[in-house]
Amino acid sequence: MKIDIIAGARPNFMKIAPIIEAIENKQFKGIEIEFRLVHTGQHYDKKMSGNFFEQLGIPEPDVNLQVGSGTQAEQTANIMVRYEKLLINEMSDICLVVGDVTSTMACAIVAKKTGLIVVHVEGGIRSFDLTMPEEINRMVTDSITDYFFTTSKSANNNLEKLGIKKEQIFYVGNTMIDTLFKQMKNFTKPRVYRELKLEQKKYLVMTMHRPANVDEIDKLREFLITIEENVNNRKVIFPVHPRTDKILIEMDIDFKSIIPISPLSYLEFNYLVNNSMAVITDSGGITEEATVMGIPCMTLRDNTERPETITEGTNELIGTDPVKLIPALETLFTGKWKRGTIPYLWDGKTSERIVEQLLEIK
Ligand code: UD1
């Protein structure tokens, strides 16, 4: 059996690393299972891609489709054309996609039309917000997926409501958390920690890259000013996504508390989060990691496809009105932030369960 493993953008890399390791462990035991790692090239910078491969021990991709930057349609189209060519030259049996990025949807469509079995790791999650490109990617991918590996009960419920048969759904947990547990001992203090003389639990971390938050300069400015004025002079370390960087450059703000820095590697970023007082973010994956590390997390979105990070974890939805951050920060600084627990099956063994199940697919 040959499996194409698709990776394209930063949040994919930590999700595929443990799956590849689990496959290699089976190969080592003489079990017949082959994979081909296909990098679409959606993210291509060393800081957005290469560093993750090195740190997480992901092998060099067998194929790089090198699509690079573009609009959503350009990226989708280019990935589809190039992946189809690859399959025409050399077929595979299964196409395994993870998450919800453009590469996930584009490769799933091509694979299904070419007759491969489509497997979606992190299938079924929904924000029900169709202004997010990721939600469209999730819906399209799930509509043609044959087997779903899910992270949560809510994902299972969403799929069952769509009429997906129980036999197609495998509730296995979260591969991103497999990577987190494995790499915790390797977390690395970033240079900025020493340079700014940061102290444990006395600073915050923030990330922002969603088009809804950063594409309008005024909106982003309002968020940054609100944060700057309400963190009581604590430092807020802000690794800036390339999309956000383009806008930040145009903005003329003299930050004192907020410290914009280049994107960090996986091990450095999670060191920073693990030692922080709290995280302010609009990412989905970071809310899961913060939940597992027990770090208070404020999500600058009106909805989430990961409700368990709120009902069980340390995350709260703040919304997209910057003023709402003020009472949340107050709760944090008065020591009243809720404590959380780790969701069911987020135990570091998800990838092993996935590979056991893949071996059953005929
Ligand atoms: C993508 C994913 C999103 C994920 C995010 C994490 C989709 C629809 N969105 O959004 O779910 O949370 O990645 O990073 O797939 N750029 C670089 N260097 C790179 C990659 C991108 O400079 O290595 C630039 C691009 O030129 C573009 C911008 O960053 O201007 C955004 O990149 P893009 O791939 O369009 O999507 P993301 O916003 O990163």
mmCIF file of C-alpha atoms and ligand atoms in Angstrom:
data_model
loop_
_atom_site.group_PDB
_atom_site.id
_atom_site.type_symbol
_atom_site.label_atom_id
_atom_site.label_comp_id
_atom_site.label_asym_id
_atom_site.label_seq_id
_atom_site.Cartn_x
_atom_site.Cartn_y
_atom_site.Cartn_z
ATOM 1 C CA MET A 1 0.000 0.000 0.000
ATOM 2 C CA LYS A 2 1.357 3.412 -0.963
ATOM 3 C CA ILE A 3 0.249 6.601 0.759
ATOM 4 C CA ASP A 4 0.790 10.136 -0.480
ATOM 5 C CA ILE A 5 1.249 12.406 2.526
ATOM 6 C CA ILE A 6 0.459 16.007 1.639
ATOM 7 C CA ALA A 7 1.978 19.009 3.389
ATOM 8 C CA GLY A 8 1.906 22.595 2.229
ATOM 9 C CA ALA A 9 1.743 25.227 4.910
ATOM 10 C CA ARG A 10 3.250 25.766 8.353
ATOM 11 C CA PRO A 11 0.426 24.236 10.420
ATOM 12 C CA ASN A 12 0.655 20.997 8.397
ATOM 13 C CA PHE A 13 4.220 20.161 9.294
ATOM 14 C CA MET A 14 3.692 19.374 12.994
ATOM 15 C CA LYS A 15 0.671 17.264 12.030
ATOM 16 C CA ILE A 16 2.482 15.026 9.523
ATOM 17 C CA ALA A 17 5.761 14.542 11.446
ATOM 18 C CA PRO A 18 4.418 11.942 13.920
ATOM 19 C CA ILE A 19 2.418 10.121 11.218
ATOM 20 C CA ILE A 20 5.599 9.644 9.195
ATOM 21 C CA GLU A 21 7.422 8.439 12.282
ATOM 22 C CA ALA A 22 4.650 5.927 13.034
ATOM 23 C CA ILE A 23 4.814 4.630 9.444
ATOM 24 C CA GLU A 24 8.600 4.322 9.640
ATOM 25 C CA ASN A 25 8.253 2.335 12.870
ATOM 26 C CA LYS A 26 5.990 -0.123 11.056
ATOM 27 C CA GLN A 27 8.432 -0.354 8.129
ATOM 28 C CA PHE A 28 11.228 -1.082 10.597
ATOM 29 C CA LYS A 29 9.208 -4.037 11.852
ATOM 30 C CA GLY A 30 8.935 -5.340 8.285
ATOM 31 C CA ILE A 31 5.305 -4.335 7.785
ATOM 32 C CA GLU A 32 4.502 -3.373 4.219
ATOM 33 C CA ILE A 33 3.499 0.267 4.052
ATOM 34 C CA GLU A 34 5.031 2.874 1.769
ATOM 35 C CA PHE A 35 4.678 6.622 1.654
ATOM 36 C CA ARG A 36 5.584 9.490 -0.643
ATOM 37 C CA LEU A 37 5.911 12.915 0.977
ATOM 38 C CA VAL A 38 4.512 15.643 -1.270
ATOM 39 C CA HIS A 39 5.258 19.269 -0.290
ATOM 40 C CA THR A 40 3.095 21.620 -2.332
ATOM 41 C CA GLY A 41 5.393 24.586 -1.690
ATOM 42 C CA GLN A 42 2.516 26.794 -0.458
ATOM 43 C CA HIS A 43 4.844 27.927 2.316
ATOM 44 C CA TYR A 44 8.407 28.084 1.088
ATOM 45 C CA ASP A 45 10.481 30.383 3.357
ATOM 46 C CA LYS A 46 12.977 28.703 5.647
ATOM 47 C CA LYS A 47 11.184 30.353 8.558
ATOM 48 C CA MET A 48 7.747 29.106 7.464
ATOM 49 C CA SER A 49 8.804 25.667 6.217
ATOM 50 C CA GLY A 50 12.452 24.487 6.164
ATOM 51 C CA ASN A 51 13.090 25.016 9.881
ATOM 52 C CA PHE A 52 10.099 22.841 10.735
ATOM 53 C CA PHE A 53 11.392 19.945 8.637
ATOM 54 C CA GLU A 54 14.798 20.155 10.323
ATOM 55 C CA GLN A 55 13.541 20.477 13.895
ATOM 56 C CA LEU A 56 10.790 17.870 13.655
ATOM 57 C CA GLY A 57 12.976 15.338 11.842
ATOM 58 C CA ILE A 58 10.692 15.220 8.801
ATOM 59 C CA PRO A 59 12.461 13.610 5.829
ATOM 60 C CA GLU A 60 13.148 15.664 2.703
ATOM 61 C CA PRO A 61 9.970 15.696 0.598
ATOM 62 C CA ASP A 62 10.011 13.166 -2.238
ATOM 63 C CA VAL A 63 8.348 15.783 -4.404
ATOM 64 C CA ASN A 64 8.039 19.562 -4.111
ATOM 65 C CA LEU A 65 5.327 21.068 -6.297
ATOM 66 C CA GLN A 66 6.783 24.545 -5.683
ATOM 67 C CA VAL A 67 3.583 26.527 -6.104
ATOM 68 C CA GLY A 68 4.741 29.505 -4.023
ATOM 69 C CA SER A 69 2.699 32.658 -3.403
ATOM 70 C CA GLY A 70 -0.501 33.599 -5.162
ATOM 71 C CA THR A 71 -4.185 34.231 -4.661
ATOM 72 C CA GLN A 72 -6.236 31.390 -3.204
ATOM 73 C CA ALA A 73 -7.426 30.442 -6.692
ATOM 74 C CA GLU A 74 -3.951 30.592 -8.194
ATOM 75 C CA GLN A 75 -2.518 28.433 -5.443
ATOM 76 C CA THR A 76 -5.400 25.952 -5.624
ATOM 77 C CA ALA A 77 -5.188 25.691 -9.408
ATOM 78 C CA ASN A 78 -1.417 25.335 -9.504
ATOM 79 C CA ILE A 79 -1.396 22.671 -6.806
ATOM 80 C CA MET A 80 -4.117 20.735 -8.638
ATOM 81 C CA VAL A 81 -2.380 20.822 -12.019
ATOM 82 C CA ARG A 82 0.955 19.807 -10.560
ATOM 83 C CA TYR A 83 -0.376 17.089 -8.273
ATOM 84 C CA GLU A 84 -2.412 15.604 -11.111
ATOM 85 C CA LYS A 85 0.724 15.416 -13.282
ATOM 86 C CA LEU A 86 2.511 13.644 -10.471
ATOM 87 C CA LEU A 87 -0.260 11.072 -10.130
ATOM 88 C CA ILE A 88 -0.353 10.503 -13.895
ATOM 89 C CA ASN A 89 3.368 9.748 -13.800
ATOM 90 C CA GLU A 90 3.262 7.680 -10.652
ATOM 91 C CA MET A 91 0.064 6.599 -8.944
ATOM 92 C CA SER A 92 -0.530 6.059 -5.282
ATOM 93 C CA ASP A 93 -3.255 4.190 -3.378
ATOM 94 C CA ILE A 94 -4.178 6.609 -0.626
ATOM 95 C CA CYS A 95 -3.937 10.397 -0.353
ATOM 96 C CA LEU A 96 -3.606 11.533 3.257
ATOM 97 C CA VAL A 97 -4.308 15.212 3.836
ATOM 98 C CA VAL A 98 -4.180 17.067 7.149
ATOM 99 C CA GLY A 99 -5.823 20.229 8.444
ATOM 100 C CA ASP A 100 -7.600 22.860 6.398
ATOM 101 C CA VAL A 101 -5.171 24.800 4.239
ATOM 102 C CA THR A 102 -5.395 25.373 0.484
ATOM 103 C CA SER A 103 -3.065 22.423 -0.157
ATOM 104 C CA THR A 104 -5.377 20.101 1.797
ATOM 105 C CA MET A 105 -8.397 20.839 -0.379
ATOM 106 C CA ALA A 106 -6.542 21.038 -3.701
ATOM 107 C CA CYS A 107 -4.849 17.652 -3.321
ATOM 108 C CA ALA A 108 -7.977 15.956 -1.953
ATOM 109 C CA ILE A 109 -9.944 16.964 -5.068
ATOM 110 C CA VAL A 110 -7.276 15.706 -7.459
ATOM 111 C CA ALA A 111 -6.800 12.474 -5.540
ATOM 112 C CA LYS A 112 -10.487 11.659 -5.428
ATOM 113 C CA LYS A 113 -10.939 12.340 -9.158
ATOM 114 C CA THR A 114 -7.928 10.168 -9.919
ATOM 115 C CA GLY A 115 -9.377 7.270 -7.949
ATOM 116 C CA LEU A 116 -7.284 7.339 -4.789
ATOM 117 C CA ILE A 117 -8.762 6.778 -1.350
ATOM 118 C CA VAL A 118 -8.861 10.126 0.471
ATOM 119 C CA VAL A 119 -8.044 10.194 4.164
ATOM 120 C CA HIS A 120 -8.509 13.441 6.125
ATOM 121 C CA VAL A 121 -6.662 13.827 9.394
ATOM 122 C CA GLU A 122 -8.471 16.472 11.514
ATOM 123 C CA GLY A 123 -11.662 15.924 9.499
ATOM 124 C CA GLY A 124 -15.044 17.149 10.654
ATOM 125 C CA ILE A 125 -14.184 20.321 12.550
ATOM 126 C CA ARG A 126 -16.316 23.349 11.653
ATOM 127 C CA SER A 127 -16.424 27.036 12.527
ATOM 128 C CA PHE A 128 -19.580 27.496 10.395
ATOM 129 C CA ASP A 129 -17.990 30.764 9.271
ATOM 130 C CA LEU A 130 -17.858 30.770 5.505
ATOM 131 C CA THR A 131 -15.842 33.980 5.401
ATOM 132 C CA MET A 132 -12.829 31.879 6.429
ATOM 133 C CA PRO A 133 -11.076 30.195 3.506
ATOM 134 C CA GLU A 134 -10.214 27.349 5.870
ATOM 135 C CA GLU A 135 -13.910 26.577 6.459
ATOM 136 C CA ILE A 136 -14.490 26.207 2.718
ATOM 137 C CA ASN A 137 -11.415 23.991 2.525
ATOM 138 C CA ARG A 138 -12.782 21.820 5.344
ATOM 139 C CA MET A 139 -16.239 21.498 3.783
ATOM 140 C CA VAL A 140 -14.959 20.639 0.313
ATOM 141 C CA THR A 141 -12.355 18.204 1.614
ATOM 142 C CA ASP A 142 -14.792 16.417 3.906
ATOM 143 C CA SER A 143 -17.395 16.121 1.139
ATOM 144 C CA ILE A 144 -15.049 13.814 -0.801
ATOM 145 C CA THR A 145 -13.156 12.131 2.049
ATOM 146 C CA ASP A 146 -13.416 8.364 2.423
ATOM 147 C CA TYR A 147 -11.989 8.015 5.937
ATOM 148 C CA PHE A 148 -11.953 10.660 8.654
ATOM 149 C CA PHE A 149 -9.517 10.759 11.565
ATOM 150 C CA THR A 150 -11.013 13.093 14.123
ATOM 151 C CA THR A 151 -9.747 15.117 17.067
ATOM 152 C CA SER A 152 -12.970 15.741 18.970
ATOM 153 C CA LYS A 153 -16.530 14.703 19.729
ATOM 154 C CA SER A 154 -17.818 17.835 18.021
ATOM 155 C CA ALA A 155 -16.049 16.776 14.811
ATOM 156 C CA ASN A 156 -17.731 13.361 15.038
ATOM 157 C CA ASN A 157 -21.120 15.019 15.568
ATOM 158 C CA ASN A 158 -20.628 17.350 12.605
ATOM 159 C CA LEU A 159 -19.798 14.408 10.353
ATOM 160 C CA GLU A 160 -22.686 12.298 11.584
ATOM 161 C CA LYS A 161 -25.059 15.201 10.902
ATOM 162 C CA LEU A 162 -23.760 15.234 7.326
ATOM 163 C CA GLY A 163 -24.760 11.598 6.992
ATOM 164 C CA ILE A 164 -21.239 10.196 7.068
ATOM 165 C CA LYS A 165 -21.325 6.538 8.124
ATOM 166 C CA LYS A 166 -19.879 5.621 11.527
ATOM 167 C CA GLU A 167 -17.533 3.121 9.827
ATOM 168 C CA GLN A 168 -15.811 5.998 8.009
ATOM 169 C CA ILE A 169 -15.028 7.948 11.192
ATOM 170 C CA PHE A 170 -12.122 7.130 13.494
ATOM 171 C CA TYR A 171 -11.926 9.208 16.661
ATOM 172 C CA VAL A 172 -8.181 9.070 17.292
ATOM 173 C CA GLY A 173 -7.093 12.372 18.875
ATOM 174 C CA ASN A 174 -4.711 15.054 17.742
ATOM 175 C CA THR A 175 -1.447 14.480 15.860
ATOM 176 C CA MET A 176 -0.344 18.057 16.515
ATOM 177 C CA ILE A 177 -0.307 17.137 20.194
ATOM 178 C CA ASP A 178 1.778 14.008 19.462
ATOM 179 C CA THR A 179 4.437 16.400 18.193
ATOM 180 C CA LEU A 180 4.013 18.749 21.142
ATOM 181 C CA PHE A 181 4.534 15.987 23.713
ATOM 182 C CA LYS A 182 7.468 14.517 21.817
ATOM 183 C CA GLN A 183 9.231 17.838 21.388
ATOM 184 C CA MET A 184 8.589 19.366 24.832
ATOM 185 C CA LYS A 185 11.972 18.257 26.135
ATOM 186 C CA ASN A 186 13.644 19.902 23.134
ATOM 187 C CA PHE A 187 11.996 23.342 23.457
ATOM 188 C CA THR A 188 14.704 25.948 22.912
ATOM 189 C CA LYS A 189 15.041 29.372 24.494
ATOM 190 C CA PRO A 190 14.924 31.910 21.650
ATOM 191 C CA ARG A 191 17.454 34.739 21.441
ATOM 192 C CA VAL A 192 14.759 37.317 22.173
ATOM 193 C CA TYR A 193 14.244 35.745 25.625
ATOM 194 C CA ARG A 194 17.784 36.585 26.671
ATOM 195 C CA GLU A 195 17.969 39.873 24.827
ATOM 196 C CA LEU A 196 14.849 41.232 26.520
ATOM 197 C CA LYS A 197 15.624 39.517 29.826
ATOM 198 C CA LEU A 198 12.185 37.921 29.811
ATOM 199 C CA GLU A 199 11.082 36.180 32.982
ATOM 200 C CA GLN A 200 8.850 33.143 33.346
ATOM 201 C CA LYS A 201 5.115 33.959 33.408
ATOM 202 C CA LYS A 202 5.758 37.717 33.227
ATOM 203 C CA TYR A 203 5.295 38.289 29.480
ATOM 204 C CA LEU A 204 2.687 37.474 26.840
ATOM 205 C CA VAL A 205 2.920 36.003 23.345
ATOM 206 C CA MET A 206 0.756 37.082 20.452
ATOM 207 C CA THR A 207 0.192 35.938 16.869
ATOM 208 C CA MET A 208 -2.139 37.390 14.239
ATOM 209 C CA HIS A 209 -2.465 36.469 10.619
ATOM 210 C CA ARG A 210 -6.138 35.964 9.705
ATOM 211 C CA PRO A 211 -7.136 38.159 6.771
ATOM 212 C CA ALA A 212 -10.172 39.399 8.778
ATOM 213 C CA ASN A 213 -7.865 40.785 11.472
ATOM 214 C CA VAL A 214 -4.839 41.967 9.559
ATOM 215 C CA ASP A 215 -5.830 42.914 6.040
ATOM 216 C CA GLU A 216 -7.387 46.190 7.186
ATOM 217 C CA ILE A 217 -4.739 48.492 8.513
ATOM 218 C CA ASP A 218 -7.143 50.350 10.859
ATOM 219 C CA LYS A 219 -8.410 47.163 12.454
ATOM 220 C CA LEU A 220 -4.924 45.858 13.095
ATOM 221 C CA ARG A 221 -3.840 49.232 14.480
ATOM 222 C CA GLU A 222 -6.794 49.262 16.890
ATOM 223 C CA PHE A 223 -5.935 45.780 18.156
ATOM 224 C CA LEU A 224 -2.297 46.673 18.680
ATOM 225 C CA ILE A 225 -3.075 49.938 20.471
ATOM 226 C CA THR A 226 -5.579 48.214 22.776
ATOM 227 C CA ILE A 227 -3.033 45.566 23.667
ATOM 228 C CA GLU A 228 -0.251 48.117 24.120
ATOM 229 C CA GLU A 229 -2.410 50.203 26.489
ATOM 230 C CA ASN A 230 -3.803 47.362 28.581
ATOM 231 C CA VAL A 231 -0.955 44.997 29.384
ATOM 232 C CA ASN A 232 0.372 47.144 32.242
ATOM 233 C CA ASN A 233 3.819 47.495 30.653
ATOM 234 C CA ARG A 234 4.338 43.764 30.319
ATOM 235 C CA LYS A 235 6.192 42.679 27.197
ATOM 236 C CA VAL A 236 4.145 41.073 24.419
ATOM 237 C CA ILE A 237 6.325 39.067 22.040
ATOM 238 C CA PHE A 238 4.813 39.091 18.566
ATOM 239 C CA PRO A 239 6.316 36.718 15.960
ATOM 240 C CA VAL A 240 4.960 38.249 12.772
ATOM 241 C CA HIS A 241 3.504 36.122 9.951
ATOM 242 C CA PRO A 242 4.593 37.320 6.458
ATOM 243 C CA ARG A 243 1.009 38.387 5.641
ATOM 244 C CA THR A 244 0.893 40.606 8.745
ATOM 245 C CA ASP A 245 4.398 41.911 8.195
ATOM 246 C CA LYS A 246 3.436 43.527 4.905
ATOM 247 C CA ILE A 247 0.805 45.608 6.723
ATOM 248 C CA LEU A 248 2.838 46.290 9.831
ATOM 249 C CA ILE A 249 5.534 47.914 7.733
ATOM 250 C CA GLU A 250 3.024 50.513 6.532
ATOM 251 C CA MET A 251 1.939 51.283 10.075
ATOM 252 C CA ASP A 252 3.625 54.010 12.010
ATOM 253 C CA ILE A 253 3.336 52.949 15.651
ATOM 254 C CA ASP A 254 5.995 53.297 18.273
ATOM 255 C CA PHE A 255 5.528 50.101 20.224
ATOM 256 C CA LYS A 256 6.760 49.877 23.817
ATOM 257 C CA SER A 257 5.178 46.698 25.132
ATOM 258 C CA ILE A 258 4.637 44.886 21.851
ATOM 259 C CA ILE A 259 7.843 43.474 20.400
ATOM 260 C CA PRO A 260 7.422 42.372 16.759
ATOM 261 C CA ILE A 261 9.956 39.709 15.763
ATOM 262 C CA SER A 262 10.441 37.346 12.786
ATOM 263 C CA PRO A 263 8.510 34.055 12.776
ATOM 264 C CA LEU A 264 10.123 31.617 15.219
ATOM 265 C CA SER A 265 10.958 27.972 14.730
ATOM 266 C CA TYR A 266 8.659 25.374 16.320
ATOM 267 C CA LEU A 267 10.927 24.652 19.287
ATOM 268 C CA GLU A 268 11.535 28.320 20.041
ATOM 269 C CA PHE A 269 7.915 29.369 19.631
ATOM 270 C CA ASN A 270 6.631 26.711 21.987
ATOM 271 C CA TYR A 271 9.363 27.472 24.544
ATOM 272 C CA LEU A 272 8.089 31.028 24.534
ATOM 273 C CA VAL A 273 4.445 29.978 24.908
ATOM 274 C CA ASN A 274 5.162 27.389 27.592
ATOM 275 C CA ASN A 275 6.902 29.975 29.765
ATOM 276 C CA SER A 276 4.487 32.817 29.107
ATOM 277 C CA MET A 277 1.691 34.245 31.203
ATOM 278 C CA ALA A 278 -0.793 34.010 28.314
ATOM 279 C CA VAL A 279 -1.234 33.931 24.562
ATOM 280 C CA ILE A 280 -3.288 36.292 22.394
ATOM 281 C CA THR A 281 -3.940 34.738 18.977
ATOM 282 C CA ASP A 282 -6.216 34.262 15.998
ATOM 283 C CA SER A 283 -4.734 30.864 15.118
ATOM 284 C CA GLY A 284 -6.605 27.594 15.660
ATOM 285 C CA GLY A 285 -3.663 25.280 16.277
ATOM 286 C CA ILE A 286 -2.128 27.515 18.953
ATOM 287 C CA THR A 287 -5.336 27.278 21.034
ATOM 288 C CA GLU A 288 -4.851 23.504 21.112
ATOM 289 C CA GLU A 289 -1.194 23.721 22.094
ATOM 290 C CA ALA A 290 -1.930 26.348 24.775
ATOM 291 C CA THR A 291 -4.667 24.091 26.171
ATOM 292 C CA VAL A 292 -2.258 21.177 26.498
ATOM 293 C CA MET A 293 0.435 23.375 28.081
ATOM 294 C CA GLY A 294 -2.143 24.926 30.441
ATOM 295 C CA ILE A 295 -1.429 28.467 29.249
ATOM 296 C CA PRO A 296 -4.331 30.990 29.243
ATOM 297 C CA CYS A 297 -5.322 31.744 25.663
ATOM 298 C CA MET A 298 -7.372 34.642 24.238
ATOM 299 C CA THR A 299 -8.683 34.047 20.734
ATOM 300 C CA LEU A 300 -9.383 37.112 18.604
ATOM 301 C CA ARG A 301 -12.140 35.498 16.565
ATOM 302 C CA ASP A 302 -15.939 35.306 16.799
ATOM 303 C CA ASN A 303 -16.048 31.530 16.438
ATOM 304 C CA THR A 304 -13.893 28.450 16.625
ATOM 305 C CA GLU A 305 -13.837 25.049 14.987
ATOM 306 C CA ARG A 306 -12.143 23.742 18.131
ATOM 307 C CA PRO A 307 -14.812 24.207 20.864
ATOM 308 C CA GLU A 308 -13.126 21.745 23.215
ATOM 309 C CA THR A 309 -10.293 24.260 23.726
ATOM 310 C CA ILE A 310 -12.939 26.453 25.380
ATOM 311 C CA THR A 311 -15.191 23.935 27.132
ATOM 312 C CA GLU A 312 -12.270 21.869 28.405
ATOM 313 C CA GLY A 313 -9.151 23.927 27.773
ATOM 314 C CA THR A 314 -7.695 27.314 28.662
ATOM 315 C CA ASN A 315 -9.009 29.165 25.636
ATOM 316 C CA GLU A 316 -11.686 31.899 25.513
ATOM 317 C CA LEU A 317 -13.237 33.518 22.456
ATOM 318 C CA ILE A 318 -12.720 37.249 22.789
ATOM 319 C CA GLY A 319 -14.166 38.242 19.412
ATOM 320 C CA THR A 320 -12.941 40.725 16.846
ATOM 321 C CA ASP A 321 -13.802 43.898 18.750
ATOM 322 C CA PRO A 322 -10.528 45.008 20.375
ATOM 323 C CA VAL A 323 -12.379 46.553 23.370
ATOM 324 C CA LYS A 324 -13.386 43.050 24.497
ATOM 325 C CA LEU A 325 -9.752 42.323 25.256
ATOM 326 C CA ILE A 326 -9.747 44.766 28.167
ATOM 327 C CA PRO A 327 -11.861 42.731 30.631
ATOM 328 C CA ALA A 328 -10.122 39.530 29.522
ATOM 329 C CA LEU A 329 -6.710 40.979 30.336
ATOM 330 C CA GLU A 330 -8.101 42.184 33.671
ATOM 331 C CA THR A 331 -9.234 38.623 34.473
ATOM 332 C CA LEU A 332 -5.772 37.364 33.589
ATOM 333 C CA PHE A 333 -3.872 39.944 35.614
ATOM 334 C CA THR A 334 -6.037 39.405 38.691
ATOM 335 C CA GLY A 335 -5.215 35.694 38.564
ATOM 336 C CA LYS A 336 -8.782 34.648 37.767
ATOM 337 C CA TRP A 337 -8.270 32.929 34.414
ATOM 338 C CA LYS A 338 -9.899 29.506 34.306
ATOM 339 C CA ARG A 339 -7.823 26.336 34.468
ATOM 340 C CA GLY A 340 -8.306 23.675 31.863
ATOM 341 C CA THR A 341 -7.918 19.974 31.222
ATOM 342 C CA ILE A 342 -6.483 18.077 28.260
ATOM 343 C CA PRO A 343 -9.157 16.779 25.849
ATOM 344 C CA TYR A 344 -9.763 13.033 25.493
ATOM 345 C CA LEU A 345 -7.238 11.143 23.323
ATOM 346 C CA TRP A 346 -4.834 14.079 23.070
ATOM 347 C CA ASP A 347 -2.270 11.748 24.586
ATOM 348 C CA GLY A 348 0.672 11.645 22.180
ATOM 349 C CA LYS A 349 -0.393 8.330 20.629
ATOM 350 C CA THR A 350 -2.773 9.509 17.911
ATOM 351 C CA SER A 351 -0.450 8.804 14.976
ATOM 352 C CA GLU A 352 0.073 5.199 16.089
ATOM 353 C CA ARG A 353 -3.709 4.759 16.113
ATOM 354 C CA ILE A 354 -3.973 6.324 12.647
ATOM 355 C CA VAL A 355 -1.357 4.047 11.130
ATOM 356 C CA GLU A 356 -2.925 0.932 12.694
ATOM 357 C CA GLN A 357 -6.157 1.939 11.002
ATOM 358 C CA LEU A 358 -4.501 2.779 7.653
ATOM 359 C CA LEU A 359 -3.156 -0.779 7.549
ATOM 360 C CA GLU A 360 -6.745 -2.049 7.660
ATOM 361 C CA ILE A 361 -7.763 -0.110 4.526
ATOM 362 C CA LYS A 362 -8.043 -2.445 1.569
HETATM 363 C C1 UD1 B 1 -2.137 29.662 5.519
HETATM 364 C C2 UD1 B 1 -3.414 28.864 5.777
HETATM 365 C C3 UD1 B 1 -3.880 29.079 7.211
HETATM 366 C C4 UD1 B 1 -2.763 28.865 8.212
HETATM 367 C C5 UD1 B 1 -1.572 29.725 7.827
HETATM 368 C C6 UD1 B 1 -0.418 29.530 8.797
HETATM 369 C C7 UD1 B 1 -4.833 28.641 3.781
HETATM 370 C C8 UD1 B 1 -6.080 29.073 3.156
HETATM 371 N N1 UD1 B 1 -4.482 29.293 4.916
HETATM 372 O O1 UD1 B 1 -2.474 31.026 5.501
HETATM 373 O O2 UD1 B 1 -4.931 28.175 7.483
HETATM 374 O O3 UD1 B 1 -3.196 29.181 9.512
HETATM 375 O O4 UD1 B 1 -1.174 29.367 6.503
HETATM 376 O O5 UD1 B 1 0.717 30.162 8.393
HETATM 377 O O6 UD1 B 1 -4.166 27.760 3.295
HETATM 378 N N2 UD1 B 1 4.364 33.955 2.508
HETATM 379 C C9 UD1 B 1 5.711 34.168 2.651
HETATM 380 N N3 UD1 B 1 6.502 33.109 2.906
HETATM 381 C C10 UD1 B 1 6.003 31.849 3.027
HETATM 382 C C11 UD1 B 1 4.630 31.653 2.879
HETATM 383 C C12 UD1 B 1 3.825 32.716 2.637
HETATM 384 O O7 UD1 B 1 6.184 35.290 2.550
HETATM 385 O O8 UD1 B 1 6.771 30.897 3.245
HETATM 386 C C13 UD1 B 1 3.463 35.072 2.203
HETATM 387 C C14 UD1 B 1 2.710 34.860 0.922
HETATM 388 O O9 UD1 B 1 3.399 35.367 -0.137
HETATM 389 C C15 UD1 B 1 1.403 35.575 1.188
HETATM 390 C C16 UD1 B 1 1.226 35.484 2.681
HETATM 391 O O10 UD1 B 1 2.490 35.132 3.234
HETATM 392 O O11 UD1 B 1 1.497 36.921 0.835
HETATM 393 C C17 UD1 B 1 0.177 34.498 3.060
HETATM 394 O O12 UD1 B 1 0.509 33.164 2.669
HETATM 395 P P1 UD1 B 1 -0.601 32.131 2.156
HETATM 396 O O13 UD1 B 1 0.031 30.859 1.759
HETATM 397 O O14 UD1 B 1 -1.472 32.826 1.202
HETATM 398 O O15 UD1 B 1 -1.539 31.781 3.359
HETATM 399 P P2 UD1 B 1 -1.451 32.101 4.906
HETATM 400 O O16 UD1 B 1 -2.062 33.417 5.189
HETATM 401 O O17 UD1 B 1 -0.066 31.833 5.401
#
